[in-house]
Short mmCIF file of C-alpha atoms and ligand atoms in Angstrom, two decimals:
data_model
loop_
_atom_site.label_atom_id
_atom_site.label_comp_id
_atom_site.label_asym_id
_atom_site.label_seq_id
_atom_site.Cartn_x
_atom_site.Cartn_y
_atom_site.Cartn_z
CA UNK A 424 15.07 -29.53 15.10
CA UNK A 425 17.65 -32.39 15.10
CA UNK A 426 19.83 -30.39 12.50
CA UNK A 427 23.08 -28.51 13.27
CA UNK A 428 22.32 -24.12 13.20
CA UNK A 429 24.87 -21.64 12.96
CA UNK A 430 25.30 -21.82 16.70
CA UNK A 431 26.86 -24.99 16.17
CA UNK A 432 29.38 -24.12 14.18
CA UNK A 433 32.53 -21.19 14.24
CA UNK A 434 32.75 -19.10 11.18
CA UNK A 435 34.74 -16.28 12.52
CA UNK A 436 36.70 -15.42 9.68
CA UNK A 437 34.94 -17.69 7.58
CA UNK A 438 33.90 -17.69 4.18
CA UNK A 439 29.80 -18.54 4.77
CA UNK A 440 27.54 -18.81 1.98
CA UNK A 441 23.99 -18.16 2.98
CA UNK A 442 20.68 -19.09 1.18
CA UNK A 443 17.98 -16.70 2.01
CA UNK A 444 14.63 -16.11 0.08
CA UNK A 445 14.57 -12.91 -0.84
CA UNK A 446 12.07 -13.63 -3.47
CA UNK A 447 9.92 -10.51 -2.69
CA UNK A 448 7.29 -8.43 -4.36
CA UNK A 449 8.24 -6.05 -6.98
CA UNK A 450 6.94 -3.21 -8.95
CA UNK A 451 8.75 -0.74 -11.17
CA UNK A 452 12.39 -2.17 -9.99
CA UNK A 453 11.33 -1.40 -6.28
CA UNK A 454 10.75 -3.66 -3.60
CA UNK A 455 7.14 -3.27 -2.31
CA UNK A 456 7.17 -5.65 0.18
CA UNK A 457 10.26 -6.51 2.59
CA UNK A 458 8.78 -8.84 4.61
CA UNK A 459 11.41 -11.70 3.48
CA UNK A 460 14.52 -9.75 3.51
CA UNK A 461 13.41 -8.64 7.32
CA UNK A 462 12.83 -12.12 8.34
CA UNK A 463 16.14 -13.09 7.22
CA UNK A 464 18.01 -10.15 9.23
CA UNK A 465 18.50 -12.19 12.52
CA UNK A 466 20.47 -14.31 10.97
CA UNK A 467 22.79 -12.22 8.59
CA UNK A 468 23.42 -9.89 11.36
CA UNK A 469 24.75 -12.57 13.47
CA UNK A 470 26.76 -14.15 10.70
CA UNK A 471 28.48 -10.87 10.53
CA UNK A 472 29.16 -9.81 13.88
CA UNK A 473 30.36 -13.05 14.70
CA UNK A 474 33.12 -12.21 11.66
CA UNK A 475 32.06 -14.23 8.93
CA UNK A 476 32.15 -13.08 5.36
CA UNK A 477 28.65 -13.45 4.59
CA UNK A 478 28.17 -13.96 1.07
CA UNK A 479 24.09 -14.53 0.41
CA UNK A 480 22.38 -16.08 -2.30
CA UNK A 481 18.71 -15.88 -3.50
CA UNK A 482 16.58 -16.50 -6.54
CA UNK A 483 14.06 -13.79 -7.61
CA UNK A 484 10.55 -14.99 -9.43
CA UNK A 485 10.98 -17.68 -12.22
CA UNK A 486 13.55 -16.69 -15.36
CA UNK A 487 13.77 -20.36 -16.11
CA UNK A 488 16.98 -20.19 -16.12
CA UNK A 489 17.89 -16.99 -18.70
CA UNK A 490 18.92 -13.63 -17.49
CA UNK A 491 15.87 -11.59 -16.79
CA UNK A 492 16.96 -8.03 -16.75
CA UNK A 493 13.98 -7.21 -14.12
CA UNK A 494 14.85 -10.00 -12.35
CA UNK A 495 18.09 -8.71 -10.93
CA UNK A 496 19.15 -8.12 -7.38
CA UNK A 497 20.17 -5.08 -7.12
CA UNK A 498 17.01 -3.43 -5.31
CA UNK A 499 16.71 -6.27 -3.20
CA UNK A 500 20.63 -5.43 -2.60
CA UNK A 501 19.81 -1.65 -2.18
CA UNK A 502 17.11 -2.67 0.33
CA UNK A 503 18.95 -4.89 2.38
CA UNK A 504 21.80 -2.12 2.91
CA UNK A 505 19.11 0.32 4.29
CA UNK A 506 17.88 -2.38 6.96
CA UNK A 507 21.28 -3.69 7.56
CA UNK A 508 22.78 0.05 7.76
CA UNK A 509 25.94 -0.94 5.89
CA UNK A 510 27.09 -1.74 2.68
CA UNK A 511 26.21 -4.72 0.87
CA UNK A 512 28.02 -5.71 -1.97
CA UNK A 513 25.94 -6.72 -5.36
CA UNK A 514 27.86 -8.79 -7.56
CA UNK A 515 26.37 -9.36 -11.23
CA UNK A 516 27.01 -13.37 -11.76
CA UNK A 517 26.33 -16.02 -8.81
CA UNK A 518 30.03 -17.60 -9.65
CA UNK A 519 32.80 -17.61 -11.63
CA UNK A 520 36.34 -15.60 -11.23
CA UNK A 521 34.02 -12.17 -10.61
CA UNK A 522 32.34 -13.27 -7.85
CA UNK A 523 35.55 -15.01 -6.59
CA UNK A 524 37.61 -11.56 -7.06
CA UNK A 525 35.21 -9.54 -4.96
CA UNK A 526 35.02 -12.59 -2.37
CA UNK A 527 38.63 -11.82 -2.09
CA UNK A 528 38.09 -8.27 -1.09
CA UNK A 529 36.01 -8.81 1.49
CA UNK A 530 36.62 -7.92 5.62
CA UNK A 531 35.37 -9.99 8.38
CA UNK A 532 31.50 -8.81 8.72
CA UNK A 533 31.08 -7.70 5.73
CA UNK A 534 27.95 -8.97 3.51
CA UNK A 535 28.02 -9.28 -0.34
CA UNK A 536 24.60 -10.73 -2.09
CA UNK A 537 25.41 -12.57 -5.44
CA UNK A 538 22.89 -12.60 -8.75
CA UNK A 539 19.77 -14.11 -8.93
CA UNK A 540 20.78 -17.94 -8.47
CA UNK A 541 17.60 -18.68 -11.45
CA UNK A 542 19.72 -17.06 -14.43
CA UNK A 543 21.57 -20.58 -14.40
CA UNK A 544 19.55 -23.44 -16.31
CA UNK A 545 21.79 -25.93 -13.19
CA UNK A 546 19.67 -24.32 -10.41
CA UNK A 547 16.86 -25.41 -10.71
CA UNK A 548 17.81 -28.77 -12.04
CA UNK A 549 20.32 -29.06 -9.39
CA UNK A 550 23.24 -29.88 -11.04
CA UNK A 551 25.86 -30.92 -9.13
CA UNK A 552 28.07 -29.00 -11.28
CA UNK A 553 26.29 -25.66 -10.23
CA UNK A 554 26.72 -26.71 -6.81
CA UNK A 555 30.37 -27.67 -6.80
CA UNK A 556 30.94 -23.92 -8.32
CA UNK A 557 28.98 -21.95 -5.48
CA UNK A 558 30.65 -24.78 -3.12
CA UNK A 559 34.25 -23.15 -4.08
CA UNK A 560 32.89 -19.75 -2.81
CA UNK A 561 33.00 -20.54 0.56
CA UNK A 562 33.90 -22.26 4.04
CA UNK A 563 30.64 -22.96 5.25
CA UNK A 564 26.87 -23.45 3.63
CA UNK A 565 24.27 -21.77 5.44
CA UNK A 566 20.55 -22.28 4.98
CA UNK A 567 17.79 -19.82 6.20
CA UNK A 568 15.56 -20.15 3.02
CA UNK A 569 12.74 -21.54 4.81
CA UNK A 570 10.06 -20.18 1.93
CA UNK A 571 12.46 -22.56 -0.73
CA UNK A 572 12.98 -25.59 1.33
CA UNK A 573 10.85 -27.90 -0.20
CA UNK A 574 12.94 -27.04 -3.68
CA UNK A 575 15.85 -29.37 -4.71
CA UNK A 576 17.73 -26.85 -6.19
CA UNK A 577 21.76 -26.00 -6.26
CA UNK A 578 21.44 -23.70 -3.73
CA UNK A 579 19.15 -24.73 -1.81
CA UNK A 580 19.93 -28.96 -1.52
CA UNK A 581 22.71 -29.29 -4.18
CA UNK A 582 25.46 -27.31 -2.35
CA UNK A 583 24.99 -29.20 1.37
CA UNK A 584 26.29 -31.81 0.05
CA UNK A 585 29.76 -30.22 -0.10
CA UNK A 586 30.27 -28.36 2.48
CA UNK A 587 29.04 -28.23 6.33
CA UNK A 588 25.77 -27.28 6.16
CA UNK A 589 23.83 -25.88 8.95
CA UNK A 590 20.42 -23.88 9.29
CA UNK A 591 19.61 -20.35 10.27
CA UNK A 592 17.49 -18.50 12.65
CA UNK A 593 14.83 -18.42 10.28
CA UNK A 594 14.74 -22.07 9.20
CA UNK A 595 15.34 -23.10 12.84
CA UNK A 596 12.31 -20.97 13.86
CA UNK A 597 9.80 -21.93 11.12
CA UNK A 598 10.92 -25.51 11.58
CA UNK A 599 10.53 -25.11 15.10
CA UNK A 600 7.17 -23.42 15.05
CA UNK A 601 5.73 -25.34 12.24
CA UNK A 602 6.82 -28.57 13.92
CA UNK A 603 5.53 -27.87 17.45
CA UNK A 604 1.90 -27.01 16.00
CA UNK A 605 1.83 -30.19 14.50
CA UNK A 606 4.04 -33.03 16.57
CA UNK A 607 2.47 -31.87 19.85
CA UNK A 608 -0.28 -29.73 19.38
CA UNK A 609 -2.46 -27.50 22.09
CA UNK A 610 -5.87 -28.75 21.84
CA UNK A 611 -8.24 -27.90 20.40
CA UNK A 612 -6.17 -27.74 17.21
CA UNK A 613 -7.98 -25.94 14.39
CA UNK A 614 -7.06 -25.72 10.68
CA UNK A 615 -8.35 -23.81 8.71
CA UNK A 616 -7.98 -24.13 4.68
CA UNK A 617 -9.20 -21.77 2.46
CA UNK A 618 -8.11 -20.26 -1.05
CA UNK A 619 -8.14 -21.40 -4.37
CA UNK A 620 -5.97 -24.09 -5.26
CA UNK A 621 -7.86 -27.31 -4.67
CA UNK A 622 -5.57 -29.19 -5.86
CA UNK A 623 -2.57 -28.20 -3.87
CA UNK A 624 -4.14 -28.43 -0.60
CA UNK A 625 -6.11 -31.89 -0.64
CA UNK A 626 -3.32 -33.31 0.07
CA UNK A 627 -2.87 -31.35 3.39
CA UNK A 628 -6.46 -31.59 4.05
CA UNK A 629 -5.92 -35.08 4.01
CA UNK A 630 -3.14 -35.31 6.44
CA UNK A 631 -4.73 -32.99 8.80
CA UNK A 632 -7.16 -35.13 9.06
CA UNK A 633 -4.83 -37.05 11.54
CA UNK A 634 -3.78 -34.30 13.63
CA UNK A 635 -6.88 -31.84 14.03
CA UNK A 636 -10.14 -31.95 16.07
CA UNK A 637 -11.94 -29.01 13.75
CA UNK A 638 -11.03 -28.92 10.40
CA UNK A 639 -12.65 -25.84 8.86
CA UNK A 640 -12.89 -24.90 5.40
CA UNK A 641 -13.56 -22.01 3.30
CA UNK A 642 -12.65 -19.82 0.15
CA UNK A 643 -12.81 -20.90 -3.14
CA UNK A 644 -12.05 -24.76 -2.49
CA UNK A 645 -15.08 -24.94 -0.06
CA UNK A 646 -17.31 -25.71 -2.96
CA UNK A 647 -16.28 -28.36 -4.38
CA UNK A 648 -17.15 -30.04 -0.67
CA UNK A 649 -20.89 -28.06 -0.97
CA UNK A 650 -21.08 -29.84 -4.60
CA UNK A 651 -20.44 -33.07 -3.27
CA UNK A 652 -22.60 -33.16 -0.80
CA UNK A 653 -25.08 -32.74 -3.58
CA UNK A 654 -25.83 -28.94 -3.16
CA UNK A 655 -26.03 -26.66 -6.43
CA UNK A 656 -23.18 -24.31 -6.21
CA UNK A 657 -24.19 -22.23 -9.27
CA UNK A 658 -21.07 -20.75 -10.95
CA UNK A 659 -18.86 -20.74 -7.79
CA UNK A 660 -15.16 -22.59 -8.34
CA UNK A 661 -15.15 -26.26 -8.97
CA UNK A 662 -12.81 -29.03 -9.49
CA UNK A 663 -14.77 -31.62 -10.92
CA UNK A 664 -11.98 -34.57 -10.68
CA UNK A 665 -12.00 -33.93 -6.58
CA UNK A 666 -14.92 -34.50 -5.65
CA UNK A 667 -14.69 -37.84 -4.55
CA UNK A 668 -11.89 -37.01 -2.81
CA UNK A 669 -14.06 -34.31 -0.77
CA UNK A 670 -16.63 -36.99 -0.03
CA UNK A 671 -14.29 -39.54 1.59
CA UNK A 672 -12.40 -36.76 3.59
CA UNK A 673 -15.63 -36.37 4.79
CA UNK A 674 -16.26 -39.90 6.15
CA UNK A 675 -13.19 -40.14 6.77
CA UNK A 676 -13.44 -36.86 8.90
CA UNK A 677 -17.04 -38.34 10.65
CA UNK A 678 -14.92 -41.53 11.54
CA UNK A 679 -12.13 -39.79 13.20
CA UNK A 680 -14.36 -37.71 15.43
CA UNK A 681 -13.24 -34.39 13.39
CA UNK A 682 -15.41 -31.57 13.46
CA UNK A 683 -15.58 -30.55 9.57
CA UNK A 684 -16.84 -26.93 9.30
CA UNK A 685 -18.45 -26.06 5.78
CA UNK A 686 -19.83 -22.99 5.09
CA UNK A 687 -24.01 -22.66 5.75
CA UNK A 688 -24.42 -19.37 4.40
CA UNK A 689 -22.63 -17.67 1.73
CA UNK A 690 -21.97 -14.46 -0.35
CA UNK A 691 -22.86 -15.02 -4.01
CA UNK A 692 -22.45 -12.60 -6.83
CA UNK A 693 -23.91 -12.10 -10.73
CA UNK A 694 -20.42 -11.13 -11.58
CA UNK A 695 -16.91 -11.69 -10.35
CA UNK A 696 -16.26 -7.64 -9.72
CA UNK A 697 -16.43 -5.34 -6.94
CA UNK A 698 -19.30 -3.84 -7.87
CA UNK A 699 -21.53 -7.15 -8.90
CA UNK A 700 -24.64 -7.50 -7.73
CA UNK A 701 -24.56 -9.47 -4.01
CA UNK A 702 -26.57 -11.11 -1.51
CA UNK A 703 -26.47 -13.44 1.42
CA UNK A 704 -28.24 -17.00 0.67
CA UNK A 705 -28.24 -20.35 2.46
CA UNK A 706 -25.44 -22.60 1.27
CA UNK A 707 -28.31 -24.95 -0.24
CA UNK A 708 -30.00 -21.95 -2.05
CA UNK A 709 -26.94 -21.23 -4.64
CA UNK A 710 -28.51 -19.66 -7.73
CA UNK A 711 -27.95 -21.58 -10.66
CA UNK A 712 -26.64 -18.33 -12.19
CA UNK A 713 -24.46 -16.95 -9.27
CA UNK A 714 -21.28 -17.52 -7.82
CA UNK A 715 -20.18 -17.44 -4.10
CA UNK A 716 -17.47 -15.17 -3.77
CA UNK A 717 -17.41 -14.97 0.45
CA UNK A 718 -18.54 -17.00 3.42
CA UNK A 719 -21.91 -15.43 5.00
CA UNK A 720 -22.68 -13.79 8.29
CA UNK A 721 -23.61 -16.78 10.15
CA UNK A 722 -20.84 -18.79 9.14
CA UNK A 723 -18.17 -16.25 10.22
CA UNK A 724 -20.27 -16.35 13.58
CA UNK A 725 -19.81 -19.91 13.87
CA UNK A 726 -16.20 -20.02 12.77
CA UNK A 727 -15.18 -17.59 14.90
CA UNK A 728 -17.42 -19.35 17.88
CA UNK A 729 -14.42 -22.32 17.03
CA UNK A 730 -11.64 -20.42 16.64
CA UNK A 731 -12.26 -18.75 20.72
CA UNK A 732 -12.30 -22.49 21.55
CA UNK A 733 -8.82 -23.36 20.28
CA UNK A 734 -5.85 -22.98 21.68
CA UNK A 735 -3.73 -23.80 18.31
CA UNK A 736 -5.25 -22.68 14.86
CA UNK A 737 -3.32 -22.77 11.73
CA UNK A 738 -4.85 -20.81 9.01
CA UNK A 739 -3.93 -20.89 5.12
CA UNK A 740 -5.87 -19.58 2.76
CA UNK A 741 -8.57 -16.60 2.46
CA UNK A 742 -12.03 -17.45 2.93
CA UNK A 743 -13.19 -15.05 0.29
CA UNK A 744 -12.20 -12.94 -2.64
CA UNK A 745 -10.82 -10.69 0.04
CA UNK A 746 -8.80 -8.17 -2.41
CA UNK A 747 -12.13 -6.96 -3.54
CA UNK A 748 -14.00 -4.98 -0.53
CA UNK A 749 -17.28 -6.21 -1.62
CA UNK A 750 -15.64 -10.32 -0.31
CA UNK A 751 -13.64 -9.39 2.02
CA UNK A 752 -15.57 -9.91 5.15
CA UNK A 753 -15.37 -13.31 5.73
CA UNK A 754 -11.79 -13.19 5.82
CA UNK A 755 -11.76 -10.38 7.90
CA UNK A 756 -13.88 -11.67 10.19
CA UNK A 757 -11.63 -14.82 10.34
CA UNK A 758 -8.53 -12.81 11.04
CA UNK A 759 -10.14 -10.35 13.64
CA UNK A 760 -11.05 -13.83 15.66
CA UNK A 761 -7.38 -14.77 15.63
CA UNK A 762 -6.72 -11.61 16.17
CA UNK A 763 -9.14 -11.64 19.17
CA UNK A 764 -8.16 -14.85 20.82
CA UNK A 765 -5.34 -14.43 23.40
CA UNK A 766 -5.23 -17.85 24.98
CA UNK A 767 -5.06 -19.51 20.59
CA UNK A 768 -1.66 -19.59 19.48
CA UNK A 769 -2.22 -18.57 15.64
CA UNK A 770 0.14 -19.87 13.03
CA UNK A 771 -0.50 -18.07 9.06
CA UNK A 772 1.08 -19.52 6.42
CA UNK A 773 0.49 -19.02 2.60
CA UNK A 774 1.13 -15.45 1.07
CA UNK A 775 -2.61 -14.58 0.24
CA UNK A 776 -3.56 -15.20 4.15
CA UNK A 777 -0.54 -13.23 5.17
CA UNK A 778 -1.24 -10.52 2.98
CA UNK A 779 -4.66 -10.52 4.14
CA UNK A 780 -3.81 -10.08 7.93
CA UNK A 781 -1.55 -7.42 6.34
CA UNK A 782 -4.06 -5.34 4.66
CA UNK A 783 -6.34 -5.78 8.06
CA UNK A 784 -3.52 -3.94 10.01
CA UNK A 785 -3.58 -7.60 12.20
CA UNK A 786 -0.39 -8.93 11.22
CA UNK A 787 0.88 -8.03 14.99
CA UNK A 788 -1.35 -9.56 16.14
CA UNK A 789 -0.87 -13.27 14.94
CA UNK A 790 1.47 -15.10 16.89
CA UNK A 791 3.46 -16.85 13.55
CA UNK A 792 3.57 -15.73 10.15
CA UNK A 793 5.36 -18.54 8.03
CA UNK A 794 7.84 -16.85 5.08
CA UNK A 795 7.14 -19.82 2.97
CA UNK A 796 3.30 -20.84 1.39
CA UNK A 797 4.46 -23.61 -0.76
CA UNK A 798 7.10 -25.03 1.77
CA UNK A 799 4.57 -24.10 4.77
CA UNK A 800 2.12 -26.46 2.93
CA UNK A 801 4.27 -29.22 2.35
CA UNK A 802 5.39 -29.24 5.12
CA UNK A 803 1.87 -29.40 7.21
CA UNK A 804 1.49 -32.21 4.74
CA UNK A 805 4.04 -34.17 6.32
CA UNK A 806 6.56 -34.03 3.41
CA UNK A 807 10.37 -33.78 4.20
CA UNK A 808 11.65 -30.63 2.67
CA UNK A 809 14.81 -31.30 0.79
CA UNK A 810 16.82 -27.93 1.86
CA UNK A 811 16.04 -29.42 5.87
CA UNK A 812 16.70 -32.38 5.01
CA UNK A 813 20.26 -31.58 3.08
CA UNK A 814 21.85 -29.92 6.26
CA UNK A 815 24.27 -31.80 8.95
CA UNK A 816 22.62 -33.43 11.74
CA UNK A 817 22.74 -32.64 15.16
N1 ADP B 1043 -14.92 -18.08 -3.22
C1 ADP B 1043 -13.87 -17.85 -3.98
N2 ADP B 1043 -13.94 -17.89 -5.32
C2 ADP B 1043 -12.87 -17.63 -6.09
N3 ADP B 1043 -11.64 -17.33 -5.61
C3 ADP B 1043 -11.51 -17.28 -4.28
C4 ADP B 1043 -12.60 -17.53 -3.40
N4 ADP B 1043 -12.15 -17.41 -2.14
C5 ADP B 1043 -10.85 -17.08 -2.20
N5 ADP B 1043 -10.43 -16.99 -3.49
C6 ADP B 1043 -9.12 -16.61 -3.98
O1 ADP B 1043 -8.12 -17.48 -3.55
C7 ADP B 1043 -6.88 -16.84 -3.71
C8 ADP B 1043 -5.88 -17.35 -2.75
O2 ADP B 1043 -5.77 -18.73 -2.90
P1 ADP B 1043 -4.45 -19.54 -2.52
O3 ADP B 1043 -3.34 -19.13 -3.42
O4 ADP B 1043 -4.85 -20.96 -2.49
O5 ADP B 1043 -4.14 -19.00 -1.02
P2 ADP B 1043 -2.77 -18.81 -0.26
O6 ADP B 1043 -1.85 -17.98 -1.12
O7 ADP B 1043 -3.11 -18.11 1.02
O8 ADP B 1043 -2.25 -20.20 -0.04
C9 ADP B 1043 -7.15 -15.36 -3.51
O9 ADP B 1043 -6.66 -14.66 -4.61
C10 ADP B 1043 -8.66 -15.29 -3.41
O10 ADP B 1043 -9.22 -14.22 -4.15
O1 X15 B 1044 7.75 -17.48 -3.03
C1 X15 B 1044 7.96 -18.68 -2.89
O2 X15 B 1044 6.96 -19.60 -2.79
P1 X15 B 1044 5.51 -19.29 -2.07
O3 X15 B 1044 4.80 -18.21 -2.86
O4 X15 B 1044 4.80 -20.61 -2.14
O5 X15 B 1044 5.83 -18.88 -0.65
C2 X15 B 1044 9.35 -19.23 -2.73
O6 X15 B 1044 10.32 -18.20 -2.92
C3 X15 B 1044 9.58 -20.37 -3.73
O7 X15 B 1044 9.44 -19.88 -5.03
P2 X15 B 1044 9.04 -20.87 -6.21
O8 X15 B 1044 7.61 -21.33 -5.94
O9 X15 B 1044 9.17 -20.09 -7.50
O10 X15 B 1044 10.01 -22.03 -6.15
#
């Protein structure tokens, strides 16, 4: 990465305000899943025992710019004490003379995390005005908000532009990672794209189409590619406007020498429940009335053929309705071949695939699990993400 990191810089004694996504899971004002806040550890313990005062920021879901009484920080606060085994400071605004006051108090090391940055209608829309104010906080502007990057927000872009800015641990790594699996890949390089939002991901199916030798595609999107090859896909997802788009990535796949991998057999179901009727059919014997809720049993034995051929697979997206048992093979079977493949460096990005490795107990397994879907994505699309871009070169 050709941008400066908090190696770079000196903040002993320093007044460092650092952006980290701590935009976790929640139920009944607990945090159910820490996975973000751990990530993020690396660098907040370093800030602090190389003396800074580390004063984080984060947003928490979408209040659109209100205060959200749920959305509050003060778990994610609680939290973040227990794994940090100190104190952390929770202060109720994200500015202002309160926040200054307890900035004031602080000691070299310690670590104070400010309100949810989204109560303030100038996040999101990046006002500079926001910015200037959590500008005035500090010394130093430290990003490590890899899972927001591709935001323009106050905190996240906004704020660089006032102070030194340099990247953390967690930005450098995902960066880093990210970057290497796609400037200079290990071949063969596999993708593999899967979910359910078409229309988010044609746009990286597209660019992989540049980079990749096997381009493999499953989930929910795959059938828009099955309808345009002029297969009957019953009641199984569909977005109508894309396929033309399917059909020229797949010339356009044929004329790059890319192996494209569509599903041949498939799981279809009368219903879309757990306990719906099921069975296995070819992927050009789709009842009319059915849907296809999972890749079949000869398709996971052909993806996972590809997969112990690669030596780089990025993976994003489930290839079935995996949080029901009755679909959840296929993307089982998908993660127990990463899983299973020592010599195929394995890179998971989006938060249904990571949650799936997750719920597999194969999440040690993988060699990279990105903290960011959205900014993963964009990324692998070949997008510049603003909060990267924002931050002092090298
Ligand atoms: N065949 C399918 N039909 C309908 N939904 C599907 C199918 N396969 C996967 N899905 C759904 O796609 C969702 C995940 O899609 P998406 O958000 O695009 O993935 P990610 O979060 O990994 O980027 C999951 O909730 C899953 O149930
Ligand atoms: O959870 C996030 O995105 P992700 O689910 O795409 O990884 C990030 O915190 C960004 O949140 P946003 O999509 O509300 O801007």
């Amino acid at each position: 990465m050709n941008k400066k990191t908090v190696r770079d810089i000196d903040v002993k004694g320093k007044r460092v305000f650092c952006r980290v996504d701590f935009n976790v899971p929640m139920q009944d004002g607990k945090v159910t899943d820490d996975t973000r806040i751990r990530a993020a550890l690396p660098t907040i313990q370093y800030l602090s025992e190389q003396g800074a005062k580390v004063i984080l920021a984060s947003h928490l879901g979408r209040p659109k710019g209100k205060v959200v009484e749920e959305m509050r920080l003060n778990a994610v606060a609680e939290r973040l004490s227990e794994l940090l085994g100190k104190n952390v400071v929770k202060t109720d605004e994200a500015y202002g003379d309160e926040v200054k006051n307890a900035i004031a108090q602080m000691n070299e090391g310690d670590v104070l995390l400010l309100e949810n940055v989204r109560f303030y209608p100038g996040e999101e829309k990046n006002d500079p005005e926001l910015a200037k104010a959590f500008a005035e906080l500090a010394d130093i502007y430290v990003n490590d908000a890899f899972g927001a990057a591709h935001r323009a927000h106050a905190s996240t872009e906004g704020i660089a532009h006032y102070l030194p800015a340099v990247a953390g641990f967690l930005m450098e790594k995902e960066i880093e990672v990210l970057g290497k699996a796609l400037s200079n890949p290990e071949r063969p390089f596999t993708a593999i794209i899967g979910g359910a939002k078409v229309k988010d991901k044609i746009g990286v199916i597209e660019n992989l189409l540049d980079k990749v030798d096997n381009l493999i595609i499953g989930g929910g999107l795959a059938y828009t590619f099955v309808k345009a090859l002029g297969h009957e896909i019953g009641k199984s997802l569909l977005e109508e406007d894309k396929m033309e788009l399917a059909k020229s990535f797949m010339e356009k796949a044929k004329a790059k020498g890319v192996n494209f991998y569509m599903p041949v057999d498939v799981v279809v179901a009368d219903d879309f429940s757990n306990d719906a009727n099921k069975k296995v059919v070819g992927i050009d014997s789709i009842p009319s009335d059915w849907e296809a809720l999972d890749i079949g049993p000869k398709t996971r034995e052909l993806y996972r053929d590809v997969i112990l051929k690669s030596k780089l697979v990025i993976w994003n997206g489930p290839m079935g309705v995996f949080e029901m048992d009755a679909f959840a093979e296929g993307t089982k079977a998908v993660a127990q071949a990463l899983a299973d493949a020592n010599d195929t460096y394995s890179v998971i990005g989006g938060g249904d695939s990571a949650a799936a490795v997750e719920k597999f107990g194969l999440a040690d397994k993988m060699d990279h699990i990105s903290t960011g879907g959205g900014a993963s994505l964009e990324f692998m699309e070949g997008k510049q993400l603003p909060g990267v871009v924002a931050l002092n070169d090298k």
